[in-house]
CSV table of N, CA and C in Angstrom, one decimal:
chain,number,residue,atom,x,y,z
V,1,MET,N,24.8,-7.0,-2.3
V,1,MET,CA,25.1,-8.1,-1.4
V,1,MET,C,23.8,-8.9,-1.1
V,2,GLN,N,23.9,-10.2,-1.2
V,2,GLN,CA,22.8,-11.1,-0.9
V,2,GLN,C,22.6,-11.1,0.6
V,3,THR,N,21.4,-10.7,1.1
V,3,THR,CA,21.2,-10.6,2.6
V,3,THR,C,20.3,-11.6,3.1
V,4,SER,N,19.5,-12.3,2.3
V,4,SER,CA,18.4,-13.1,2.8
V,4,SER,C,18.9,-14.3,3.6
V,5,GLY,N,20.1,-14.8,3.4
V,5,GLY,CA,20.6,-16.0,4.1
V,5,GLY,C,21.4,-15.6,5.3
V,6,LEU,N,21.6,-14.4,5.6
V,6,LEU,CA,22.5,-13.9,6.7
V,6,LEU,C,21.8,-14.0,8.0
V,7,ASN,N,22.6,-14.3,9.0
V,7,ASN,CA,22.0,-14.2,10.4
V,7,ASN,C,21.9,-12.8,10.8
V,8,ASP,N,21.2,-12.6,12.0
V,8,ASP,CA,20.9,-11.2,12.5
V,8,ASP,C,22.2,-10.5,12.7
V,9,ALA,N,23.2,-11.1,13.3
V,9,ALA,CA,24.4,-10.4,13.6
V,9,ALA,C,25.1,-9.9,12.3
V,10,HIS,N,25.1,-10.7,11.3
V,10,HIS,CA,25.7,-10.2,10.0
V,10,HIS,C,24.9,-9.0,9.4
V,11,LEU,N,23.5,-9.1,9.5
V,11,LEU,CA,22.7,-8.1,9.0
V,11,LEU,C,22.9,-6.8,9.8
V,12,VAL,N,23.1,-6.9,11.1
V,12,VAL,CA,23.3,-5.7,11.9
V,12,VAL,C,24.7,-5.1,11.5
V,13,ASN,N,25.7,-5.9,11.4
V,13,ASN,CA,27.0,-5.4,11.1
V,13,ASN,C,27.0,-4.8,9.7
V,14,ALA,N,26.4,-5.4,8.7
V,14,ALA,CA,26.3,-4.8,7.4
V,14,ALA,C,25.5,-3.5,7.4
V,15,SER,N,24.4,-3.4,8.2
V,15,SER,CA,23.7,-2.2,8.3
V,15,SER,C,24.5,-1.1,8.9
V,16,LEU,N,25.3,-1.4,9.9
V,16,LEU,CA,26.2,-0.4,10.5
V,16,LEU,C,27.2,0.1,9.6
V,17,LYS,N,27.6,-0.7,8.6
V,17,LYS,CA,28.5,-0.2,7.5
V,17,LYS,C,27.8,0.5,6.4
V,18,GLY,N,26.5,0.8,6.6
V,18,GLY,CA,25.8,1.6,5.6
V,18,GLY,C,25.0,0.8,4.5
V,19,ASP,N,24.9,-0.5,4.7
V,19,ASP,CA,24.2,-1.4,3.7
V,19,ASP,C,22.7,-1.3,4.1
V,20,ARG,N,22.0,-0.5,3.3
V,20,ARG,CA,20.5,-0.3,3.5
V,20,ARG,C,19.7,-1.5,3.2
V,21,GLN,N,20.2,-2.3,2.2
V,21,GLN,CA,19.5,-3.6,1.9
V,21,GLN,C,19.5,-4.5,3.1
V,22,ALA,N,20.6,-4.5,3.8
V,22,ALA,CA,20.7,-5.4,5.0
V,22,ALA,C,19.7,-4.9,6.1
V,23,PHE,N,19.5,-3.6,6.3
V,23,PHE,CA,18.5,-3.2,7.2
V,23,PHE,C,17.1,-3.5,6.7
V,24,GLY,N,16.9,-3.3,5.4
V,24,GLY,CA,15.6,-3.7,4.7
V,24,GLY,C,15.3,-5.2,5.0
V,25,GLU,N,16.3,-6.0,5.0
V,25,GLU,CA,16.1,-7.4,5.3
V,25,GLU,C,15.7,-7.6,6.8
V,26,ILE,N,16.3,-6.8,7.7
V,26,ILE,CA,15.9,-6.8,9.1
V,26,ILE,C,14.4,-6.5,9.2
V,27,VAL,N,14.0,-5.4,8.5
V,27,VAL,CA,12.6,-5.0,8.6
V,27,VAL,C,11.7,-6.1,8.1
V,28,GLU,N,12.1,-6.6,6.9
V,28,GLU,CA,11.2,-7.7,6.3
V,28,GLU,C,11.1,-8.9,7.2
V,29,ARG,N,12.2,-9.2,7.8
V,29,ARG,CA,12.3,-10.4,8.7
V,29,ARG,C,11.4,-10.3,9.9
V,30,TYR,N,11.3,-9.1,10.5
V,30,TYR,CA,10.7,-8.8,11.8
V,30,TYR,C,9.4,-8.0,11.7
V,31,GLN,N,9.0,-7.6,10.6
V,31,GLN,CA,7.9,-6.7,10.4
V,31,GLN,C,6.6,-7.3,11.0
V,32,ASN,N,6.3,-8.6,10.6
V,32,ASN,CA,5.1,-9.2,11.1
V,32,ASN,C,5.1,-9.4,12.6
V,33,LEU,N,6.2,-9.7,13.2
V,33,LEU,CA,6.3,-9.9,14.6
V,33,LEU,C,6.1,-8.6,15.4
V,34,ILE,N,6.8,-7.5,14.9
V,34,ILE,CA,6.7,-6.2,15.6
V,34,ILE,C,5.3,-5.7,15.4
V,35,SER,N,4.7,-5.8,14.2
V,35,SER,CA,3.3,-5.4,14.0
V,35,SER,C,2.3,-6.1,14.9
V,36,SER,N,2.5,-7.4,15.1
V,36,SER,CA,1.7,-8.2,15.9
V,36,SER,C,1.8,-7.8,17.4
V,37,ILE,N,3.0,-7.5,17.8
V,37,ILE,CA,3.2,-7.0,19.2
V,37,ILE,C,2.5,-5.7,19.4
V,38,ALA,N,2.6,-4.8,18.4
V,38,ALA,CA,2.0,-3.5,18.5
V,38,ALA,C,0.5,-3.6,18.5
V,39,TYR,N,0.0,-4.5,17.6
V,39,TYR,CA,-1.5,-4.6,17.6
V,39,TYR,C,-2.0,-5.2,18.9
V,40,ASN,N,-1.3,-6.2,19.4
V,40,ASN,CA,-1.7,-6.8,20.7
V,40,ASN,C,-1.7,-5.8,21.8
V,41,GLY,N,-0.7,-4.8,21.8
V,41,GLY,CA,-0.6,-3.8,22.8
V,41,GLY,C,-1.6,-2.7,22.7
V,42,THR,N,-2.1,-2.5,21.5
V,42,THR,CA,-3.0,-1.3,21.3
V,42,THR,C,-4.4,-1.6,20.9
V,43,GLY,N,-4.6,-2.8,20.2
V,43,GLY,CA,-5.9,-3.1,19.7
V,43,GLY,C,-6.4,-2.3,18.5
V,44,SER,N,-5.5,-1.5,18.0
V,44,SER,CA,-5.8,-0.6,16.8
V,44,SER,C,-4.8,-0.9,15.7
V,45,LEU,N,-5.4,-1.2,14.5
V,45,LEU,CA,-4.5,-1.5,13.4
V,45,LEU,C,-3.7,-0.3,12.9
V,46,GLY,N,-4.4,0.9,12.9
V,46,GLY,CA,-3.7,2.1,12.4
V,46,GLY,C,-2.5,2.4,13.4
V,47,GLN,N,-2.9,2.4,14.7
V,47,GLN,CA,-1.9,2.8,15.7
V,47,GLN,C,-0.7,1.7,15.7
V,48,SER,N,-1.1,0.5,15.5
V,48,SER,CA,0.0,-0.6,15.5
V,48,SER,C,0.9,-0.4,14.3
V,49,GLU,N,0.4,0.0,13.2
V,49,GLU,CA,1.2,0.2,12.0
V,49,GLU,C,2.2,1.4,12.3
V,50,ASP,N,1.7,2.4,12.9
V,50,ASP,CA,2.5,3.6,13.2
V,50,ASP,C,3.6,3.2,14.2
V,51,LEU,N,3.2,2.4,15.3
V,51,LEU,CA,4.2,2.0,16.3
V,51,LEU,C,5.3,1.0,15.7
V,52,ALA,N,4.9,0.2,14.8
V,52,ALA,CA,5.8,-0.7,14.1
V,52,ALA,C,6.8,0.1,13.3
V,53,GLN,N,6.3,1.1,12.6
V,53,GLN,CA,7.2,1.9,11.8
V,53,GLN,C,8.2,2.7,12.7
V,54,ASP,N,7.6,3.2,13.8
V,54,ASP,CA,8.5,3.9,14.8
V,54,ASP,C,9.5,3.0,15.4
V,55,THR,N,9.2,1.8,15.6
V,55,THR,CA,10.1,0.8,16.1
V,55,THR,C,11.3,0.7,15.2
V,56,PHE,N,11.1,0.5,13.9
V,56,PHE,CA,12.2,0.4,13.0
V,56,PHE,C,13.0,1.6,12.8
V,57,ILE,N,12.3,2.8,12.8
V,57,ILE,CA,13.0,4.1,12.8
V,57,ILE,C,13.9,4.2,14.0
V,58,THR,N,13.4,3.9,15.2
V,58,THR,CA,14.2,4.0,16.4
V,58,THR,C,15.4,3.0,16.3
V,59,ALA,N,15.1,1.8,15.8
V,59,ALA,CA,16.2,0.8,15.7
V,59,ALA,C,17.3,1.3,14.7
V,60,TRP,N,16.9,1.9,13.6
V,60,TRP,CA,17.9,2.4,12.7
V,60,TRP,C,18.7,3.5,13.3
V,61,GLN,N,18.1,4.3,14.1
V,61,GLN,CA,18.8,5.4,14.7
V,61,GLN,C,19.7,5.0,15.8
V,62,GLN,N,19.3,3.9,16.5
V,62,GLN,CA,20.1,3.4,17.7
V,62,GLN,C,20.8,2.1,17.4
V,63,LEU,N,21.0,1.7,16.2
V,63,LEU,CA,21.6,0.4,15.9
V,63,LEU,C,23.0,0.3,16.4
V,64,GLY,N,23.7,1.4,16.5
V,64,GLY,CA,25.1,1.4,17.0
V,64,GLY,C,25.1,1.1,18.5
V,65,SER,N,24.0,1.2,19.2
V,65,SER,CA,24.0,1.0,20.7
V,65,SER,C,23.6,-0.5,21.0
V,66,LEU,N,23.3,-1.3,20.0
V,66,LEU,CA,23.0,-2.7,20.2
V,66,LEU,C,24.3,-3.4,20.5
V,67,ARG,N,24.4,-3.9,21.7
V,67,ARG,CA,25.7,-4.5,22.2
V,67,ARG,C,25.8,-5.9,21.7
V,68,GLU,N,24.7,-6.7,21.6
V,68,GLU,CA,24.8,-8.0,21.1
V,68,GLU,C,24.0,-8.2,19.9
V,69,PRO,N,24.6,-8.0,18.7
V,69,PRO,CA,23.8,-8.1,17.5
V,69,PRO,C,23.0,-9.4,17.3
V,70,ALA,N,23.5,-10.5,17.9
V,70,ALA,CA,22.7,-11.8,17.8
V,70,ALA,C,21.4,-11.7,18.5
V,71,ARG,N,21.2,-10.7,19.4
V,71,ARG,CA,20.0,-10.6,20.2
V,71,ARG,C,19.1,-9.5,19.5
V,72,LEU,N,19.2,-9.3,18.3
V,72,LEU,CA,18.4,-8.3,17.5
V,72,LEU,C,16.9,-8.4,17.8
V,73,ARG,N,16.4,-9.6,17.7
V,73,ARG,CA,15.0,-9.9,17.8
V,73,ARG,C,14.5,-9.4,19.2
V,74,ALA,N,15.2,-9.7,20.2
V,74,ALA,CA,14.8,-9.3,21.6
V,74,ALA,C,14.9,-7.8,21.7
V,75,TRP,N,15.9,-7.2,21.1
V,75,TRP,CA,16.1,-5.8,21.2
V,75,TRP,C,15.0,-5.0,20.5
V,76,LEU,N,14.6,-5.5,19.3
V,76,LEU,CA,13.5,-4.9,18.5
V,76,LEU,C,12.2,-5.0,19.3
V,77,CYS,N,11.9,-6.2,19.9
V,77,CYS,CA,10.7,-6.4,20.7
V,77,CYS,C,10.7,-5.4,21.9
V,78,GLY,N,11.9,-5.2,22.5
V,78,GLY,CA,12.0,-4.3,23.6
V,78,GLY,C,11.7,-2.8,23.2
V,79,ILE,N,12.2,-2.4,22.1
V,79,ILE,CA,11.9,-1.1,21.5
V,79,ILE,C,10.4,-1.0,21.3
V,80,ALA,N,9.8,-2.0,20.7
V,80,ALA,CA,8.3,-2.0,20.5
V,80,ALA,C,7.5,-1.8,21.8
V,81,HIS,N,7.9,-2.6,22.8
V,81,HIS,CA,7.2,-2.6,24.0
V,81,HIS,C,7.3,-1.2,24.7
V,82,ASN,N,8.5,-0.6,24.6
V,82,ASN,CA,8.7,0.7,25.2
V,82,ASN,C,7.9,1.8,24.5
V,83,LEU,N,7.8,1.7,23.2
V,83,LEU,CA,7.0,2.6,22.4
V,83,LEU,C,5.5,2.4,22.7
V,84,ILE,N,5.1,1.2,22.8
V,84,ILE,CA,3.7,0.9,23.2
V,84,ILE,C,3.3,1.5,24.5
V,85,ASN,N,4.2,1.2,25.5
V,85,ASN,CA,4.0,1.8,26.9
V,85,ASN,C,3.9,3.3,26.9
V,86,HIS,N,4.8,3.9,26.1
V,86,HIS,CA,4.8,5.4,26.0
V,86,HIS,C,3.5,5.9,25.4
V,87,SER,N,3.1,5.2,24.4
V,87,SER,CA,1.9,5.6,23.7
V,87,SER,C,0.6,5.4,24.6
V,88,ARG,N,0.6,4.4,25.4
V,88,ARG,CA,-0.5,4.2,26.3
V,88,ARG,C,-0.5,5.3,27.4
V,89,ARG,N,0.6,5.6,27.9
V,89,ARG,CA,0.7,6.7,28.9
V,89,ARG,C,0.2,8.0,28.3
V,90,ARG,N,0.7,8.3,27.1
V,90,ARG,CA,0.3,9.6,26.4
V,90,ARG,C,-1.2,9.6,26.2
V,91,ASN,N,-1.8,8.5,25.8
V,91,ASN,CA,-3.2,8.4,25.5
V,91,ASN,C,-4.0,8.5,26.8
V,92,GLN,N,-3.5,8.0,27.9
V,92,GLN,CA,-4.2,8.1,29.1
V,92,GLN,C,-4.2,9.6,29.6
V,93,ARG,N,-3.1,10.3,29.4
V,93,ARG,CA,-3.1,11.7,29.8
V,93,ARG,C,-4.0,12.5,28.9
V,94,ASP,N,-4.0,12.2,27.6
V,94,ASP,CA,-4.9,12.9,26.7
V,94,ASP,C,-6.4,12.7,27.0
V,95,ALA,N,-6.7,11.4,27.3
V,95,ALA,CA,-8.1,11.1,27.7
V,95,ALA,C,-8.5,11.8,29.0
V,96,ALA,N,-7.6,11.8,29.9
V,96,ALA,CA,-8.0,12.5,31.2
V,96,ALA,C,-8.1,14.0,31.1
V,97,SER,N,-7.3,14.6,30.2
V,97,SER,CA,-7.4,16.0,30.1
V,97,SER,C,-8.6,16.5,29.2
V,98,ASN,N,-9.1,15.6,28.4
V,98,ASN,CA,-10.2,15.9,27.6
V,98,ASN,C,-11.6,15.4,28.2
V,99,ALA,N,-11.5,14.8,29.3
V,99,ALA,CA,-12.8,14.3,29.9
V,99,ALA,C,-13.6,15.4,30.5
V,100,GLU,N,-14.9,15.2,30.5
V,100,GLU,CA,-15.8,16.2,31.1
V,100,GLU,C,-15.9,16.0,32.6
V,101,PRO,N,-16.0,17.1,33.3
V,101,PRO,CA,-16.2,16.9,34.8
V,101,PRO,C,-17.4,16.0,35.1
V,102,LEU,N,-17.4,15.2,36.1
V,102,LEU,CA,-18.5,14.3,36.4
V,102,LEU,C,-19.8,15.1,36.7
V,103,ASP,N,-19.7,16.3,37.3
V,103,ASP,CA,-20.9,17.0,37.7
V,103,ASP,C,-21.6,17.6,36.5
V,104,THR,N,-21.0,17.6,35.3
V,104,THR,CA,-21.7,18.1,34.1
V,104,THR,C,-22.3,17.0,33.3
V,105,VAL,N,-22.0,15.8,33.6
V,105,VAL,CA,-22.5,14.6,32.9
V,105,VAL,C,-23.9,14.3,33.4
V,106,SER,N,-24.9,14.1,32.5
V,106,SER,CA,-26.2,13.8,33.0
V,106,SER,C,-26.6,12.4,32.7
């Protein structure tokens, strides 16, 4: 199936029917946007690549819950923002638990 000319709603519907090429087109279409959002949110190229990948994995797993397929772009951005926020919270907890007590710092 030729997917490059299809709109987002058609790609979502084709993906839900098992067309992996359609989901691949979704990834190709939004990869730069999601990677940019992730980099802007983390400032780390490696971490942003991981978060972008996680965004598309989450999207694949939850595609059936997308109520308005025409709003795919906004939905993907929301997933990315949620993952970025979760990552920030996790990193803050890790940094706080690994910090040295102030009275031992010279």
